[in-house]
Coordinates of C-alpha atoms in Angstrom, one line a residue:
M123 CA -0.5 0.1 -0.3
N124 CA 3.1 2.3 0.3
R125 CA 4.8 1.5 -2.7
K126 CA 1.2 2.5 -4.3
A127 CA 1.0 5.9 -2.5
S128 CA 4.5 6.7 -3.0
F129 CA 4.2 5.6 -7.2
F130 CA 0.9 7.9 -7.3
S131 CA 2.6 11.2 -5.6
V132 CA 6.1 10.8 -7.5
L133 CA 3.2 10.5 -10.6
F134 CA 1.6 13.4 -9.3
L135 CA 4.3 15.8 -8.6
C136 CA 5.8 14.7 -12.4
F137 CA 3.0 15.8 -13.8
F138 CA 2.4 18.8 -11.5
T139 CA 6.4 19.8 -12.6
S140 CA 5.3 19.4 -16.0
S141 CA 2.1 21.4 -16.0
T142 CA 3.9 24.5 -14.2
A143 CA 7.0 24.2 -16.4
Q144 CA 4.9 24.4 -19.3
I145 CA 5.3 27.7 -21.7
I146 CA 2.6 29.5 -23.2
W147 CA 1.7 32.4 -25.1
L148 CA -0.2 35.0 -22.7
E149 CA -1.9 37.6 -24.4
G150 CA -2.1 41.3 -22.5
R151 CA -2.9 45.0 -22.4
V152 CA -1.9 47.6 -20.6
I153 CA -4.7 50.2 -19.7
N154 CA -3.6 53.4 -19.0
P155 CA -5.3 56.2 -20.3
D156 CA -1.9 58.0 -21.1
E157 CA -0.1 56.5 -24.6
V158 CA 0.5 53.3 -24.2
E159 CA 2.4 52.3 -27.3
N160 CA 5.9 51.2 -27.2
I161 CA 6.2 49.8 -23.4
H162 CA 9.1 46.8 -23.0
V163 CA 7.7 43.2 -21.8
L164 CA 10.2 41.2 -20.4
N165 CA 10.0 37.6 -18.9
T166 CA 12.8 38.0 -16.6
T167 CA 12.7 34.6 -16.0
S168 CA 12.8 33.1 -19.5
R169 CA 14.2 36.5 -20.9
Y170 CA 11.4 36.3 -23.9
N171 CA 10.5 39.8 -24.6
A172 CA 7.6 42.3 -26.1
I173 CA 6.5 45.2 -26.6
T174 CA 3.0 47.0 -27.0
D175 CA 0.8 48.0 -29.8
Q176 CA -0.9 51.5 -30.1
E177 CA -4.2 49.8 -27.7
G178 CA -0.8 48.5 -25.4
K179 CA -1.8 45.2 -26.3
F180 CA 0.9 42.4 -26.5
T181 CA 1.9 38.7 -26.9
I182 CA 5.0 36.9 -25.1
Q183 CA 5.7 33.9 -23.7
A184 CA 5.2 32.4 -19.8
K185 CA 4.8 30.2 -17.9
R186 CA 3.5 29.9 -14.5
Y187 CA 5.2 32.4 -11.6
D188 CA 7.6 33.9 -14.4
T189 CA 8.1 37.4 -13.4
L190 CA 7.3 40.3 -16.1
V191 CA 9.1 43.6 -15.9
F192 CA 6.8 46.3 -17.6
S193 CA 8.7 49.8 -18.2
G194 CA 8.4 52.9 -20.6
I195 CA 9.9 56.4 -21.3
K196 CA 6.4 57.7 -19.2
Y197 CA 6.1 55.3 -16.6
F198 CA 7.5 53.4 -13.3
S199 CA 8.7 50.0 -13.8
K200 CA 6.9 47.3 -12.6
K201 CA 7.0 43.3 -11.8
V202 CA 3.6 41.5 -12.3
V203 CA 4.1 37.5 -10.7
V204 CA 2.2 35.6 -13.9
T205 CA -0.3 33.7 -11.4
D206 CA -2.8 30.3 -11.6
K207 CA -5.5 32.1 -12.6
M208 CA -3.4 34.6 -15.6
Y209 CA -1.7 31.5 -16.8
A210 CA -5.6 30.2 -16.7
Q211 CA -6.6 32.5 -19.2
K212 CA -4.0 32.9 -20.8
H213 CA -4.5 36.9 -20.2
L214 CA -3.2 39.7 -18.0
T215 CA -4.2 43.4 -17.9
V216 CA -1.4 45.9 -16.1
S217 CA -1.7 49.7 -14.8
L218 CA 1.2 51.2 -14.2
I219 CA 2.0 54.3 -12.5
I220 CA 2.5 57.8 -14.9
L221 CA 5.9 59.1 -14.1
L222 CA 5.4 63.3 -13.1
N223 CA 8.2 65.7 -13.8
E224 CA 6.6 68.4 -10.9
L225 CA 6.9 72.4 -12.5
D226 CA 8.5 75.2 -10.5
E227 CA 5.1 77.2 -9.4
V228 CA 4.5 79.8 -11.5
F229 CA 2.8 83.3 -10.4
L230 CA 0.9 85.9 -13.1
G231 CA 0.7 89.0 -13.3
N232 CA 1.3 92.7 -14.5
T233 CA 4.9 93.7 -13.7
L234 CA 5.4 95.2 -17.1
S235 CA 6.5 99.1 -16.5
G236 CA 6.0 99.9 -20.4
D237 CA 9.4 100.9 -21.0
L238 CA 11.0 97.8 -23.1
L239 CA 14.9 98.3 -21.9
K240 CA 14.2 98.7 -18.3
D241 CA 11.2 95.8 -18.0
V242 CA 13.9 93.3 -19.9
G243 CA 17.1 94.4 -17.6
A244 CA 14.6 93.4 -14.8
I245 CA 14.3 89.4 -16.3
N246 CA 16.0 86.9 -14.2
T247 CA 18.0 84.7 -16.7
N248 CA 20.2 82.1 -15.5
K249 CA 23.4 80.8 -16.6
N250 CA 23.9 79.3 -20.2
F251 CA 23.3 74.8 -19.3
N252 CA 26.3 73.1 -18.6
F253 CA 26.4 68.9 -19.2
D254 CA 28.3 69.0 -15.8
D255 CA 25.0 70.2 -14.1
V256 CA 22.4 67.4 -14.6
G257 CA 25.7 64.8 -14.1
I258 CA 25.7 63.6 -17.7
P259 CA 28.9 63.9 -20.4
G260 CA 29.0 66.3 -23.0
F261 CA 30.6 68.9 -25.3
K262 CA 31.0 71.9 -24.1
G263 CA 33.2 73.3 -26.9
K264 CA 33.0 75.1 -30.4
P265 CA 31.1 74.1 -33.1
Q266 CA 32.6 71.3 -34.9
E267 CA 35.5 71.4 -37.2
K268 CA 35.4 70.8 -40.8
I269 CA 37.3 67.9 -41.9
P270 CA 37.9 68.1 -45.3
D271 CA 38.4 65.5 -48.1
L272 CA 42.6 65.6 -48.8
V273 CA 42.2 65.1 -52.7
G274 CA 39.6 67.6 -54.8
Q275 CA 39.5 69.7 -51.2
V276 CA 42.9 70.2 -50.0
I277 CA 44.6 69.9 -53.2
T278 CA 43.1 71.2 -56.2
P279 CA 44.7 72.0 -59.3
L280 CA 44.5 75.5 -58.6
F281 CA 45.7 76.1 -55.0
V282 CA 46.8 74.1 -52.1
D283 CA 45.2 74.9 -48.8
V284 CA 49.1 74.2 -46.4
E285 CA 47.2 74.2 -43.3
A286 CA 44.4 71.7 -43.9
L287 CA 47.8 69.5 -45.3
Y288 CA 49.6 69.7 -42.2
K289 CA 46.2 68.5 -40.3
H290 CA 46.0 65.5 -43.2
I291 CA 49.9 64.4 -42.7
T292 CA 50.4 65.2 -38.6
G293 CA 47.8 62.9 -38.3
Y294 CA 45.5 65.6 -36.9
Y295 CA 42.3 64.9 -38.4
K296 CA 42.4 60.9 -37.7
A297 CA 42.7 61.8 -34.5
L298 CA 39.9 64.2 -34.6
K299 CA 37.6 61.9 -36.4
K300 CA 38.3 58.9 -33.6
M301 CA 37.4 61.7 -30.8
R302 CA 34.2 62.8 -32.6
K303 CA 33.0 59.1 -33.1
W304 CA 33.5 58.5 -30.1
R305 CA 31.0 61.5 -28.7
S306 CA 28.9 60.5 -31.3
E307 CA 28.7 56.3 -29.1
D308 CA 28.8 58.2 -25.8
Y309 CA 25.6 60.6 -26.7
I310 CA 23.8 57.4 -28.0
A311 CA 25.4 55.5 -24.8
T312 CA 23.6 58.2 -22.3
E313 CA 20.2 58.6 -24.6
I314 CA 19.9 54.8 -24.3
L315 CA 20.9 55.1 -20.9
T316 CA 18.0 57.1 -20.3
Y317 CA 16.0 55.5 -21.8
Y318 CA 16.6 52.6 -20.2
T319 CA 17.1 53.7 -17.4
A320 CA 20.3 51.4 -14.8
S321 CA 17.1 49.8 -12.8
F322 CA 16.2 48.0 -15.5
F323 CA 19.1 46.6 -16.5
L324 CA 19.6 45.9 -13.5
D325 CA 16.4 44.1 -12.8
A326 CA 16.2 42.0 -16.1
Y327 CA 19.8 41.3 -16.6
G328 CA 22.0 42.0 -13.3
V329 CA 24.4 44.3 -14.8
P330 CA 25.1 46.2 -11.3
E331 CA 24.0 49.7 -12.1
N332 CA 27.2 51.3 -12.2
R333 CA 28.4 48.9 -15.3
T334 CA 25.4 50.4 -17.3
Y335 CA 27.0 52.6 -18.5
D336 CA 30.2 50.0 -20.1
F337 CA 27.6 47.2 -21.0
I338 CA 26.2 49.6 -22.8
M339 CA 29.1 50.9 -24.4
L340 CA 30.2 47.2 -25.4
C341 CA 26.5 47.0 -27.2
I342 CA 27.2 49.9 -29.1
E343 CA 30.5 49.1 -30.6
T344 CA 30.3 45.4 -30.9
S345 CA 26.5 45.4 -32.8
A346 CA 23.7 48.1 -34.9
I347 CA 22.6 48.8 -31.5
E348 CA 23.1 52.7 -32.0
K349 CA 21.0 52.0 -36.0
D350 CA 17.8 50.1 -34.2
F351 CA 17.7 53.3 -31.6
K352 CA 17.8 55.2 -34.1
I353 CA 14.9 54.0 -36.2
K354 CA 13.0 53.3 -32.8
N355 CA 13.3 49.0 -33.6
Y356 CA 13.0 48.5 -29.9
N357 CA 13.1 44.9 -30.3
G358 CA 16.5 45.0 -31.8
V359 CA 17.1 47.0 -29.2
L360 CA 15.8 43.9 -26.9
T361 CA 17.3 41.1 -28.8
I362 CA 21.2 42.8 -28.5
F363 CA 21.0 43.6 -25.2
K364 CA 20.0 39.6 -24.9
E365 CA 22.9 38.1 -27.0
K366 CA 25.5 40.5 -25.0
F367 CA 24.6 40.7 -21.4
P368 CA 25.8 36.7 -20.3
D369 CA 29.2 36.6 -21.7
Y370 CA 29.8 40.0 -20.2
V371 CA 27.7 39.0 -17.0
Y372 CA 30.5 36.3 -17.1
Q373 CA 33.6 38.7 -17.3
L374 CA 32.8 41.3 -14.7
S375 CA 31.9 38.3 -12.0
L376 CA 35.6 37.0 -13.5
L377 CA 37.0 40.8 -12.8
E378 CA 35.5 41.0 -9.5
K379 CA 36.6 37.4 -8.1
E380 CA 40.2 38.7 -9.6
N381 CA 39.6 41.9 -7.0

């Protein structure tokens, strides 16, 4: 009798485990009154991902008790665990909290005197914007110097631009091109980090917040993520993150062990 009971217990456990681990297509919808398109949905358990359409609808592969992370540029990130009810109905609805940017209070009043010079002089002005004020890197110098072609612009049948020729010979223009390439990549990395936030990379891929910028730069230098992000191909962006993070996290763990 005990053997039979043990047999049925094992059989039930195997059946329960199998049904729990079965992956299904889960349909869902974000029901906020604001814009609900292009909200990222990531299954942090299995690494499947999806993006909402104009109506906030999406489909994603999941199983019982998987964790889904919802993130959008206008909303706070939200974690949702796939419950038995969601799994049985193959459907879920989610409401996100809007990320509000509070503005300073504004007072309106008749403060003009009618004297244009006096009124202009009384205006409070702020100092020029500086990237350091918001904690991001950026170019604060003069407009970019034009790099002329060696043949056709520096050397022509009628004249030779001696200064430009000297800059080509000394490697000045070559170094300038490298610097501009780095600045372009740095700008895109900052844009990507602002769009997804460091907490997203930590929750979704296990990339520490102090290493997020480094991880994004790796993706930029070894993939077409810059192009995908510019054309808003967010599925392509998430695919690249998914491909790059395992090796990055592994190498990071080795580095931490050495230290």
